[in-house]
One Martini backbone bead per residue (centre of mass of N, CA, C, O) as a GRO file, in nm:
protein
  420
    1UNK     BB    1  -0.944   1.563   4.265
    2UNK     BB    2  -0.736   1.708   4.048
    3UNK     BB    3  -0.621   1.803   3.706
    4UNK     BB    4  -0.321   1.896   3.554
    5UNK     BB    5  -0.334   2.079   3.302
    6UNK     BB    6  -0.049   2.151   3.202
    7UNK     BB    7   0.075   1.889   3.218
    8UNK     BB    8  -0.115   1.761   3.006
    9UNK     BB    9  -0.009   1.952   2.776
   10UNK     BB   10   0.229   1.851   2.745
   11UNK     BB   11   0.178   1.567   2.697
   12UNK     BB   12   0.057   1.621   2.430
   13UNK     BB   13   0.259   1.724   2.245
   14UNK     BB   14   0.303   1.470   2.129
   15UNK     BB   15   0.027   1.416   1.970
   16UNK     BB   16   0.053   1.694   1.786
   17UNK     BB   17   0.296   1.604   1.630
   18UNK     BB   18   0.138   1.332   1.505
   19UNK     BB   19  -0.075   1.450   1.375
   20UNK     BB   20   0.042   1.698   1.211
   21UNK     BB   21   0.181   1.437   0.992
   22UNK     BB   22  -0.024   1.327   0.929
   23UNK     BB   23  -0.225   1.525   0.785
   24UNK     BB   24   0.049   1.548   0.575
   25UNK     BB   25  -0.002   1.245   0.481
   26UNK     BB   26  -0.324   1.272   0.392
   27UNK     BB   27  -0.257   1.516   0.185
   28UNK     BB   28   0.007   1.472  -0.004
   29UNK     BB   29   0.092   1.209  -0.092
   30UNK     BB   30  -0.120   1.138  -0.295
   31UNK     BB   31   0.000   1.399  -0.461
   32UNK     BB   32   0.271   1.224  -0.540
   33UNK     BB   33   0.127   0.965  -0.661
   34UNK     BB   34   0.021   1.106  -0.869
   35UNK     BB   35   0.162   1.319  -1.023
   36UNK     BB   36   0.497   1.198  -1.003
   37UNK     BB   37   0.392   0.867  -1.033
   38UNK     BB   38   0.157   0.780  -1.181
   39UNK     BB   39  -0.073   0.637  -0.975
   40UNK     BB   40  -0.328   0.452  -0.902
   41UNK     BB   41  -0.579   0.415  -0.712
   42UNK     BB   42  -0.517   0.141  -0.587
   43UNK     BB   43  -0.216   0.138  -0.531
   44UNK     BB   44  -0.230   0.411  -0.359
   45UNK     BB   45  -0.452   0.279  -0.143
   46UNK     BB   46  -0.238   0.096  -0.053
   47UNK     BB   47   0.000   0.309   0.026
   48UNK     BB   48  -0.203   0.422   0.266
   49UNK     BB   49  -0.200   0.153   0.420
   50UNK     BB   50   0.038   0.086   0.544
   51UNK     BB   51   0.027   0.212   0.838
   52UNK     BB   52  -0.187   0.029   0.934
   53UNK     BB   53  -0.041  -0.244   0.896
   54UNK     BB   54   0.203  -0.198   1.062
   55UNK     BB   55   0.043  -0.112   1.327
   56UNK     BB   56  -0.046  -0.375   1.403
   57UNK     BB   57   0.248  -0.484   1.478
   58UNK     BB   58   0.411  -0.226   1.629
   59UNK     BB   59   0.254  -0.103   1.845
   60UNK     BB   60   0.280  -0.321   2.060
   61UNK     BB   61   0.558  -0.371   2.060
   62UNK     BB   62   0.637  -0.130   2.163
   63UNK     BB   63   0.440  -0.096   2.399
   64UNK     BB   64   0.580  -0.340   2.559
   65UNK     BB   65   0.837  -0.221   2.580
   66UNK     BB   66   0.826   0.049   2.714
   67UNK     BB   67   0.746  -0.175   2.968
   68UNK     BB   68   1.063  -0.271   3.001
   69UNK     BB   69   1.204  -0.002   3.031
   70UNK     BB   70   1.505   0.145   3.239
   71UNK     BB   71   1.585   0.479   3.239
   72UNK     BB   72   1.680   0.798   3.279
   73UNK     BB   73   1.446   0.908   3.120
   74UNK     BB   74   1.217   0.650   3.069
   75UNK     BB   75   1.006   0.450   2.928
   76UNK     BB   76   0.882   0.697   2.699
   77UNK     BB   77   1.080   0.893   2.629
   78UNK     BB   78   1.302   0.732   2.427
   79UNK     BB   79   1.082   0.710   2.182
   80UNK     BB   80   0.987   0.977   2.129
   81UNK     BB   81   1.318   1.134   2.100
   82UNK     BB   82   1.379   0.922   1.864
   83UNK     BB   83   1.110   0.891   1.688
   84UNK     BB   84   1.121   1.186   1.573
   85UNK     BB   85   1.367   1.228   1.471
   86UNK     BB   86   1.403   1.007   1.253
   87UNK     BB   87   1.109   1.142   1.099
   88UNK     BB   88   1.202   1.415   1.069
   89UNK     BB   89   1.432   1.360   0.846
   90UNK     BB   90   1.317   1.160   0.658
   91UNK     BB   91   1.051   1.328   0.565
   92UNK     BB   92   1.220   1.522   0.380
   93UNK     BB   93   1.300   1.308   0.177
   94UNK     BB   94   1.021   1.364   0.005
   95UNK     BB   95   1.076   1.643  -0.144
   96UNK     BB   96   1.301   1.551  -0.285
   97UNK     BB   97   1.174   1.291  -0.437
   98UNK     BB   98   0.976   1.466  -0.572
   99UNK     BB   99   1.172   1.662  -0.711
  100UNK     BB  100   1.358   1.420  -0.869
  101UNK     BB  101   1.187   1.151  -0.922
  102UNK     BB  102   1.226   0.935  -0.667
  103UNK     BB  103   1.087   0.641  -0.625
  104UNK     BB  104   1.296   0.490  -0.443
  105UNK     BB  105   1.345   0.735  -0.231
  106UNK     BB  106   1.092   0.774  -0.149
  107UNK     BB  107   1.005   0.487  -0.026
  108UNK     BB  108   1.219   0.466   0.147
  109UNK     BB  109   1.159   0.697   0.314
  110UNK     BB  110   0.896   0.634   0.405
  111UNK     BB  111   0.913   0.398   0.525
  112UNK     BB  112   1.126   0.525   0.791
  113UNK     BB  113   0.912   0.682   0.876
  114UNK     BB  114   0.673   0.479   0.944
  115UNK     BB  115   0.879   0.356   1.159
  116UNK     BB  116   0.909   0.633   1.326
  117UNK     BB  117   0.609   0.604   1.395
  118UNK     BB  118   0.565   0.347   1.509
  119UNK     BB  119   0.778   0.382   1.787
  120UNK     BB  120   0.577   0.622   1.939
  121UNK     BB  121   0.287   0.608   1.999
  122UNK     BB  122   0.228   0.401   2.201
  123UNK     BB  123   0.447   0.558   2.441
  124UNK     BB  124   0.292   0.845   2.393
  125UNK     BB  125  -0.003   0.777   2.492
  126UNK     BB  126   0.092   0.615   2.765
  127UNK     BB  127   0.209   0.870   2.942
  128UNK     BB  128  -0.063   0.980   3.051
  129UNK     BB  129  -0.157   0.700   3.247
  130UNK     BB  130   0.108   0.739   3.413
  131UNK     BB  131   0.050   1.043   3.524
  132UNK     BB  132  -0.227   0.952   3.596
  133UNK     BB  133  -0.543   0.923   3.765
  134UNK     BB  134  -0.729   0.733   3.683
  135UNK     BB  135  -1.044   0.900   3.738
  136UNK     BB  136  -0.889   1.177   3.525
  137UNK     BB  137  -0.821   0.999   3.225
  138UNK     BB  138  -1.070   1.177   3.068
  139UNK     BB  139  -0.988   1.431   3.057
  140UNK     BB  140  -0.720   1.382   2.957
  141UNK     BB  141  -0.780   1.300   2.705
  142UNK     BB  142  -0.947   1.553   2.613
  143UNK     BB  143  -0.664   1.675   2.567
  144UNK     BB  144  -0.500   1.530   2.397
  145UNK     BB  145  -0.686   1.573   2.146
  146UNK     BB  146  -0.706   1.880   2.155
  147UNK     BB  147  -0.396   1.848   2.054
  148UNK     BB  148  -0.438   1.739   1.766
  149UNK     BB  149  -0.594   1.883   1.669
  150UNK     BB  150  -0.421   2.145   1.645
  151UNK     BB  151  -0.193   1.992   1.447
  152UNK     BB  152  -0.403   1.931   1.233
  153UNK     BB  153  -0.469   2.285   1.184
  154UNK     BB  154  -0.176   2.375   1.169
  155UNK     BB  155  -0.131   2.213   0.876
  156UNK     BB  156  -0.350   2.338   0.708
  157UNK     BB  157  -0.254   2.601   0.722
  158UNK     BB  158   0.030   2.549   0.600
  159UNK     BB  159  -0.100   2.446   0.355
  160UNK     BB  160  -0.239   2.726   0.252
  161UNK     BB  161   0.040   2.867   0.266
  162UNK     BB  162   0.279   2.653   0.121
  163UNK     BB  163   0.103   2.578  -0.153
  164UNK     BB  164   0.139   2.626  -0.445
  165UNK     BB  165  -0.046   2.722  -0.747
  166UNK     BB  166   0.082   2.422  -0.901
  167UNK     BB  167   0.174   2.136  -1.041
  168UNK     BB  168   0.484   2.097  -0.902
  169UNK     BB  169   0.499   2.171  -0.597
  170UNK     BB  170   0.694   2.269  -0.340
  171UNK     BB  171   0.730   2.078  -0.031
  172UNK     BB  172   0.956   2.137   0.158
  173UNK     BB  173   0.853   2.385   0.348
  174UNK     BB  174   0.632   2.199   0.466
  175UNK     BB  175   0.809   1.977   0.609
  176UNK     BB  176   0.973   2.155   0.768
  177UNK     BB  177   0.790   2.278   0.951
  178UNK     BB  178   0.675   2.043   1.087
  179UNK     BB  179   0.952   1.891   1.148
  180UNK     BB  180   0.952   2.121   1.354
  181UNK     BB  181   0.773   2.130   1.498
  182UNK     BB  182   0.810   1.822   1.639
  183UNK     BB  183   1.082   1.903   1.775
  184UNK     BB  184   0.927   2.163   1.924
  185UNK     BB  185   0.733   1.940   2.086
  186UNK     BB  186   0.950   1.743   2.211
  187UNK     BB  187   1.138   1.955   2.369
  188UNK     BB  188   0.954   2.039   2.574
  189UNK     BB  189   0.899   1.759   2.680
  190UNK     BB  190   1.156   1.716   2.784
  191UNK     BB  191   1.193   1.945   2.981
  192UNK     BB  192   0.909   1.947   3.151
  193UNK     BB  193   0.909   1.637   3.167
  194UNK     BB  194   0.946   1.416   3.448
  195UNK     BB  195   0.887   1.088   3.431
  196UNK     BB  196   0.999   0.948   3.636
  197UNK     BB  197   0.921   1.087   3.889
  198UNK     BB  198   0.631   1.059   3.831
  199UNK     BB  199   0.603   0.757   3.835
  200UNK     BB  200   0.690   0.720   4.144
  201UNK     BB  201   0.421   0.857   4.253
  202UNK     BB  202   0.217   0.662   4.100
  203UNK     BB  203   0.327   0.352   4.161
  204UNK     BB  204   0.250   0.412   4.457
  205UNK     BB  205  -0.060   0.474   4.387
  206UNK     BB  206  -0.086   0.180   4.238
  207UNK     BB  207  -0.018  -0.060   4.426
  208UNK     BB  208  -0.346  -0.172   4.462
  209UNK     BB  209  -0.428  -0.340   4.172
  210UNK     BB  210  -0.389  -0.661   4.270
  211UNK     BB  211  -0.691  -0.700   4.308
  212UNK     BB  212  -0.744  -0.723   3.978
  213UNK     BB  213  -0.553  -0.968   4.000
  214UNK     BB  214  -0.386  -1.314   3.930
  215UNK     BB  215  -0.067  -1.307   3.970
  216UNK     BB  216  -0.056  -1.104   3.735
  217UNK     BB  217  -0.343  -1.180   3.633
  218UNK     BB  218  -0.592  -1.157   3.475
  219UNK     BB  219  -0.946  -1.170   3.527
  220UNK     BB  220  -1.191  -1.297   3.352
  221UNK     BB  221  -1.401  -1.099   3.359
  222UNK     BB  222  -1.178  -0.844   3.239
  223UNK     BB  223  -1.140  -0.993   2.982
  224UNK     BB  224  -1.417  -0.991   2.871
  225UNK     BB  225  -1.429  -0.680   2.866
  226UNK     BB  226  -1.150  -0.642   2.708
  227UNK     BB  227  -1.288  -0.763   2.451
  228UNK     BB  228  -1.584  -0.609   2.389
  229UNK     BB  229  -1.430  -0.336   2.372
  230UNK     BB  230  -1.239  -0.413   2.137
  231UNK     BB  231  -1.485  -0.519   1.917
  232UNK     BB  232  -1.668  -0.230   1.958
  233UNK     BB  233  -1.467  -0.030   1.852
  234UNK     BB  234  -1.410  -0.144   1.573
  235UNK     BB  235  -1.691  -0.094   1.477
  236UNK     BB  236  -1.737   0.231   1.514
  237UNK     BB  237  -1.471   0.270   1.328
  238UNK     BB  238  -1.609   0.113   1.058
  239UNK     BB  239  -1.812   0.345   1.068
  240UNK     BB  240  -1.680   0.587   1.036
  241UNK     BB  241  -1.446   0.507   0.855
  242UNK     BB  242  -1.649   0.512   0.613
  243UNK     BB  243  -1.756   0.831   0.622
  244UNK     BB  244  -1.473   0.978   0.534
  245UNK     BB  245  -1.357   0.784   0.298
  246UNK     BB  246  -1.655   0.822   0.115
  247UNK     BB  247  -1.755   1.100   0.147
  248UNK     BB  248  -1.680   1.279  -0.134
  249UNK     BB  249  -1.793   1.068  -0.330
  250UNK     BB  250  -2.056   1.095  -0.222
  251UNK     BB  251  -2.135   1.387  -0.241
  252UNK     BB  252  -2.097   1.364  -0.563
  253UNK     BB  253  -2.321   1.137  -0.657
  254UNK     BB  254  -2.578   1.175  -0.440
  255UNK     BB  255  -2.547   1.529  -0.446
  256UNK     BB  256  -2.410   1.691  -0.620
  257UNK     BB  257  -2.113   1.764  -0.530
  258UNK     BB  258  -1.852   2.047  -0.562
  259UNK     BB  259  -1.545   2.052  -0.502
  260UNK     BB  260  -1.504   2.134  -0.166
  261UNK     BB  261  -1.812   2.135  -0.029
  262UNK     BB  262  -1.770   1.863   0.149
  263UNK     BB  263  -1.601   1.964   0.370
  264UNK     BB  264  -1.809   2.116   0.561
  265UNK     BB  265  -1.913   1.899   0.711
  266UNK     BB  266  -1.703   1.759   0.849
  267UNK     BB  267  -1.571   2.051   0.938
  268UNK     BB  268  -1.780   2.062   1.147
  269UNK     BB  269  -1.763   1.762   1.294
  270UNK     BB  270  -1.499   1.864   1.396
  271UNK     BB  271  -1.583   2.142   1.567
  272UNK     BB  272  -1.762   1.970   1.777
  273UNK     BB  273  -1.564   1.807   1.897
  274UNK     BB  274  -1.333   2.021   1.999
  275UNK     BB  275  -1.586   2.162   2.204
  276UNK     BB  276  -1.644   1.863   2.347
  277UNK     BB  277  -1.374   1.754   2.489
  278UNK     BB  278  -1.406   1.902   2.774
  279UNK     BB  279  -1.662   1.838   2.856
  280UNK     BB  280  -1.680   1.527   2.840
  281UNK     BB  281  -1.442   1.477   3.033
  282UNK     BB  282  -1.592   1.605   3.278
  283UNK     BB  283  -1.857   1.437   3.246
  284UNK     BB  284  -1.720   1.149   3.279
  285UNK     BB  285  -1.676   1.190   3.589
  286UNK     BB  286  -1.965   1.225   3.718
  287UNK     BB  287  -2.123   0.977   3.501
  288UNK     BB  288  -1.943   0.784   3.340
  289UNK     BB  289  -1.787   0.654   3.068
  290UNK     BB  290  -2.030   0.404   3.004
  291UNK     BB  291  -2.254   0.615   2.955
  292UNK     BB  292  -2.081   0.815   2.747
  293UNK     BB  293  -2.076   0.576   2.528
  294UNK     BB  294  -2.355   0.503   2.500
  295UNK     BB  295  -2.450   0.764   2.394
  296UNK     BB  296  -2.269   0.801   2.157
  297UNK     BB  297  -2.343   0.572   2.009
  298UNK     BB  298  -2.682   0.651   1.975
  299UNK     BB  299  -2.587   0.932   1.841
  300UNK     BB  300  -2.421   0.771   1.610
  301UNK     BB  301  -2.666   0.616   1.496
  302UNK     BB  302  -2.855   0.854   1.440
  303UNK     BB  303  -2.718   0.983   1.250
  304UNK     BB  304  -2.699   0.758   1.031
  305UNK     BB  305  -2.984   0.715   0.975
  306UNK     BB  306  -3.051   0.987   0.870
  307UNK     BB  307  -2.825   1.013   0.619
  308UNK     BB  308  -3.015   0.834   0.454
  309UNK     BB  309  -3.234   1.027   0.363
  310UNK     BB  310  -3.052   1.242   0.193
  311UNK     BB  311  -3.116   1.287  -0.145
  312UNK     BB  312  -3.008   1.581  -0.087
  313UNK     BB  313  -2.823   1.869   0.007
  314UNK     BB  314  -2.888   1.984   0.348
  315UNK     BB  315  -2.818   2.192   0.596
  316UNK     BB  316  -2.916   1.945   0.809
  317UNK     BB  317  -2.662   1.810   0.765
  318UNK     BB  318  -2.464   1.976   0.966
  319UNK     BB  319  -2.604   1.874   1.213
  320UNK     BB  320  -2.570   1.580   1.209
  321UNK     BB  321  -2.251   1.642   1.181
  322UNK     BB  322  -2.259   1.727   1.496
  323UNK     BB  323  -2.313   1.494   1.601
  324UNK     BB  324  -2.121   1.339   1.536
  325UNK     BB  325  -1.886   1.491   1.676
  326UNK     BB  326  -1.986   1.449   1.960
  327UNK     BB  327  -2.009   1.119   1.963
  328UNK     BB  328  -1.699   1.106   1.921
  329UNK     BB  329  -1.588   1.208   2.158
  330UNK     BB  330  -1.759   1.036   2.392
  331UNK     BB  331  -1.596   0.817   2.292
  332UNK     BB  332  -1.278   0.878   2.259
  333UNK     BB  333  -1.247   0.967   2.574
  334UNK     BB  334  -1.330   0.671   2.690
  335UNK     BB  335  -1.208   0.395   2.573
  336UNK     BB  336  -0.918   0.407   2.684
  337UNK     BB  337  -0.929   0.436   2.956
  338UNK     BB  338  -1.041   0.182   2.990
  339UNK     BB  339  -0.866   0.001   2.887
  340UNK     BB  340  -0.629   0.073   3.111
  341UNK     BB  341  -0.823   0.019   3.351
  342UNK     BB  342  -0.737  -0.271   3.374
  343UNK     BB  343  -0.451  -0.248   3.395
  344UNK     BB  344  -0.132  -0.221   3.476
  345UNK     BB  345   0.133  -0.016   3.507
  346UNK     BB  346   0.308  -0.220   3.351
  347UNK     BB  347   0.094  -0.247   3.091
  348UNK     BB  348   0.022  -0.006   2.934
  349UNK     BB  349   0.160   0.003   2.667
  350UNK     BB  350   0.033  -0.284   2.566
  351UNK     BB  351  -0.237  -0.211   2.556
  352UNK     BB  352  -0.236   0.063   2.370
  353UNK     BB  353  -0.116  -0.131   2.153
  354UNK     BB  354  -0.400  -0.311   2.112
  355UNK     BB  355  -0.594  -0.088   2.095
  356UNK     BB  356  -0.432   0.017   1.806
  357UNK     BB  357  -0.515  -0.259   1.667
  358UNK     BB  358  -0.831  -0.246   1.665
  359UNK     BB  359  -0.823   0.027   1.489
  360UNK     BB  360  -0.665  -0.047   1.256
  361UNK     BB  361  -0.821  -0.295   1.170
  362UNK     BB  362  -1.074  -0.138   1.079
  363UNK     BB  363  -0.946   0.064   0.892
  364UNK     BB  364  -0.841  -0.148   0.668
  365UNK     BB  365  -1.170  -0.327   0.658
  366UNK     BB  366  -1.370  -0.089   0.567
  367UNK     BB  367  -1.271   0.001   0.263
  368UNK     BB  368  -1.336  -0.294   0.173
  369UNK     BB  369  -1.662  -0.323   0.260
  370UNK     BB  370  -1.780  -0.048   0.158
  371UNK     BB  371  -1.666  -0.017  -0.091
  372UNK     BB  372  -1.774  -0.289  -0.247
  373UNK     BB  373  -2.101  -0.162  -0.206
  374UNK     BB  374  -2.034   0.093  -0.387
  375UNK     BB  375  -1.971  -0.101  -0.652
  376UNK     BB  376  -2.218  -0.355  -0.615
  377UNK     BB  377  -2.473  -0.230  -0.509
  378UNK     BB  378  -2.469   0.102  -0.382
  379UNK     BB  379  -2.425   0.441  -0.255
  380UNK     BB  380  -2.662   0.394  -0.028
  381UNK     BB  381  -2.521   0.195   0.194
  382UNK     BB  382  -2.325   0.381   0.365
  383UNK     BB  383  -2.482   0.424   0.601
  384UNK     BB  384  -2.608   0.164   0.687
  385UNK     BB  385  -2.327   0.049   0.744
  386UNK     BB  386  -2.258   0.236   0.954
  387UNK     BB  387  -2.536   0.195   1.153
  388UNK     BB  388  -2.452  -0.135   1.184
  389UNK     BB  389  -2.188  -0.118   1.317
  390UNK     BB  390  -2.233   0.022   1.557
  391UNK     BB  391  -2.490  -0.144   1.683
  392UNK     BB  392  -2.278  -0.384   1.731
  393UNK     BB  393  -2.109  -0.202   1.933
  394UNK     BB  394  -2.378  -0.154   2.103
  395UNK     BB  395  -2.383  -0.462   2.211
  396UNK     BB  396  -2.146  -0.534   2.298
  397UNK     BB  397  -2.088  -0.298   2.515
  398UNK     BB  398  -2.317  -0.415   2.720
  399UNK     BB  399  -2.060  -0.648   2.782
  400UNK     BB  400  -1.919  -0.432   2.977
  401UNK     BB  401  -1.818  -0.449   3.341
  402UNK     BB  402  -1.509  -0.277   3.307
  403UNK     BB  403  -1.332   0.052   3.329
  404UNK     BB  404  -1.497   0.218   3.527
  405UNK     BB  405  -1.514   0.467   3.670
  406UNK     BB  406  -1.590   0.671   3.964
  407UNK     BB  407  -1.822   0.889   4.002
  408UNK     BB  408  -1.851   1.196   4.126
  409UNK     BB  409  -2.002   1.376   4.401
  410UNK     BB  410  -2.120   1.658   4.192
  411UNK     BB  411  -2.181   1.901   4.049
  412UNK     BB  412  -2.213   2.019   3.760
  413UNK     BB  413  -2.033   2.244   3.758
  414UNK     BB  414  -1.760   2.125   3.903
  415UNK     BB  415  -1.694   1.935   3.691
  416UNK     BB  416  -1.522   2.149   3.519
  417UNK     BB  417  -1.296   2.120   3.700
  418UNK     BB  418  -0.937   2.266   3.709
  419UNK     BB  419  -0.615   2.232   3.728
  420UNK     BB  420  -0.345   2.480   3.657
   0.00000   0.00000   0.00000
């Protein structure tokens, strides 16, 4: 059994549209809440994390609706095709609203953003699982991250090409250039990919799943592991982004880098995951999801205990930041498949959903946690806690005992094939 490589990058171009966007809302927003409405860093702040407190509850809810849904487009596609479109639209007018400095129209646009931009992810990040073979399901999502990356790239390109060096610039045509990447990749997916087809060809091959529910319903063995993979994902998100979130202060504070020096680190971080992402989805077919997460998590908490020592900054911290982004790799790449291979054909989108409400709900509490000791402790915690919180889901993890793919017994080389 081989993956449909050319089918998954199309599959892809959803996930690609939606990272391309948050890249330019996690850079350009910041920078419209303070200098054109000259609003305070906690209150920005807050207006930054909208968009996850959102998803904790949206993200469910239409992955949800998604798996009950039966049009001519299919289950996840009018989703995806009219929640780009409203997206779309709506997003431009975030730089009329920084032009004009209308708080009200800002406001009122970005709401409209983010509710469309929460009505398609979990039917989007679905459509993969929908029409991937269980076994599959780790390479395929290695491509699909590896196509965010690439949307995250698109992005900053286009921000060091269209903002220029000025006081108040000009964010329209950065906006234009993103919104347009985005609906002409909904439309290439909409055009390349027959949903229904592939969905009737799916269900049919996953018709035996009854075996692993009763009556419809989850097993208590398997919820209980999908119980732990989710609480356990929770703690990793908790570390990751604890040190995402706090590097550039950590940085500037503990070890004195000065303007954007801090970026390296981070920047080797992505580009060592996005070299590693086809690599181990490869690799997690050989030799099992679960043991790709479990060596992540130990080379995530070395990699973090590691830069407790690090009181002034030195090059060795590139390598240790290399470790992470590989291990970021390893375990991202394996933890979706494994959530959704409990789950029934009819229940992927619902189970996404669960997925992203437990990685949402920790990218929400961990900057109020980590914040807290780093103003009131001292900025020395960043790491101890970012390696305390692995190690709690390294624990959890290894009470998880369903959901793991069932290794190819092939050589270490033929691992690495692809169908075209």
């Amino acid at each position: 059994m081989k993956l449909n490589n050319k089918r998954t990058i199309l599959v892809g171009l959803a996930f690609m549209s939606i990272c391309a966007f948050w890249q330019l809302y996690d850079n350009i927003i910041p920078l419209i809440l303070l200098n054109t409405f000259h609003l305070k860093d906690t209150v920005s702040g807050f207006i930054m994390s909208l968009d996850n407190i959102l998803a904790l509850f949206m993200l469910p809810l239409f992955g949800a609706f998604s798996d009950r849904v039966n049009t001519r487009m299919g289950k996840r596609m009018p989703f995806i095709v009219f929640g780009t479109i409203l997206a779309a639209f709506a997003m431009l007018l975030l730089p009329i609203a920084d032009l004009m400095q209308s708080m009200l129209l800002f406001f009122t646009a970005l709401g409209l953003t983010l509710f469309a931009m929460a009505t398609y992810r979990s039917p989007a990040v679905a459509l993969m699982p929908d029409i991937t073979p269980k076994p599959l399901r780790s390479k395929a999502n290695a491509i699909i991250n590896l196509m965010g990356a690439v949307g995250g790239i698109i992005t900053l390109i286009l921000i060091t090409l269209l903002v220029p060096k000025t006081a108040n610039p000009n964010y329209f045509p950065l906006f234009l250039s993103i919104a347009s990447i985005m609906l002409l990749c909904v439309a290439i997916l909409f055009m390349t990919i027959k949903e229904k087809q592939l969905r009737i060809a799916d269900d049919e091959a996953e018709s035996e799943e009854a075996s692993t529910t009763q009556h419809g319903k989850m097993e208590p063995a398997v919820k209980r592991s999908l119980m732990f993979i989710l609480f356990s994902m929770a703690f990793w998100f908790m570390g990751y982004n604890a040190v995402t979130t706090a590097f550039s202060k950590y940085a500037n504070v503990v070890w004195g880098m000065s303007g954007g020096e801090f970026a390296k680190p981070m920047m080797v971080a992505t580009v060592a995951a996005i070299i590693s992402y086809i690599p181990v989805g490869s690799l997690s077919s050989r030799f099992g999801r679960k043991k790709m997460i479990l060596a992540g998590v130990v080379l995530l908490a070395c990699s973090y205990l590691s830069g407790m020592f690090f009181t002034t900054f030195s090059p060795l911290l590139n390598i240790v930041f290399g470790m992470v982004g590989i291990a970021w790799a390893m375990i991202n790449v394996n933890s979706y498949p494994m959530v959704v291979e409990m789950s029934q054909g009819s229940d992927v989108g619902k189970y996404t959903g669960t997925y992203y409400t437990f990685s949402m709900a920790a990218q929400v509490l961990t900057p109020i946690l980590s914040g807290f000791l780093l103003e009131y402790v001292g900025y020395w915690t960043l790491f101890p806690y970012a390696a305390l919180c692995v190690l709690i889901a390294l624990l959890l993890f290894t009470q998880v005992k369903h959901g793991d793919n069932r290794p190819e017994k092939r050589s270490l080389l033929e691992a690495f094939d692809v169908e075209d």
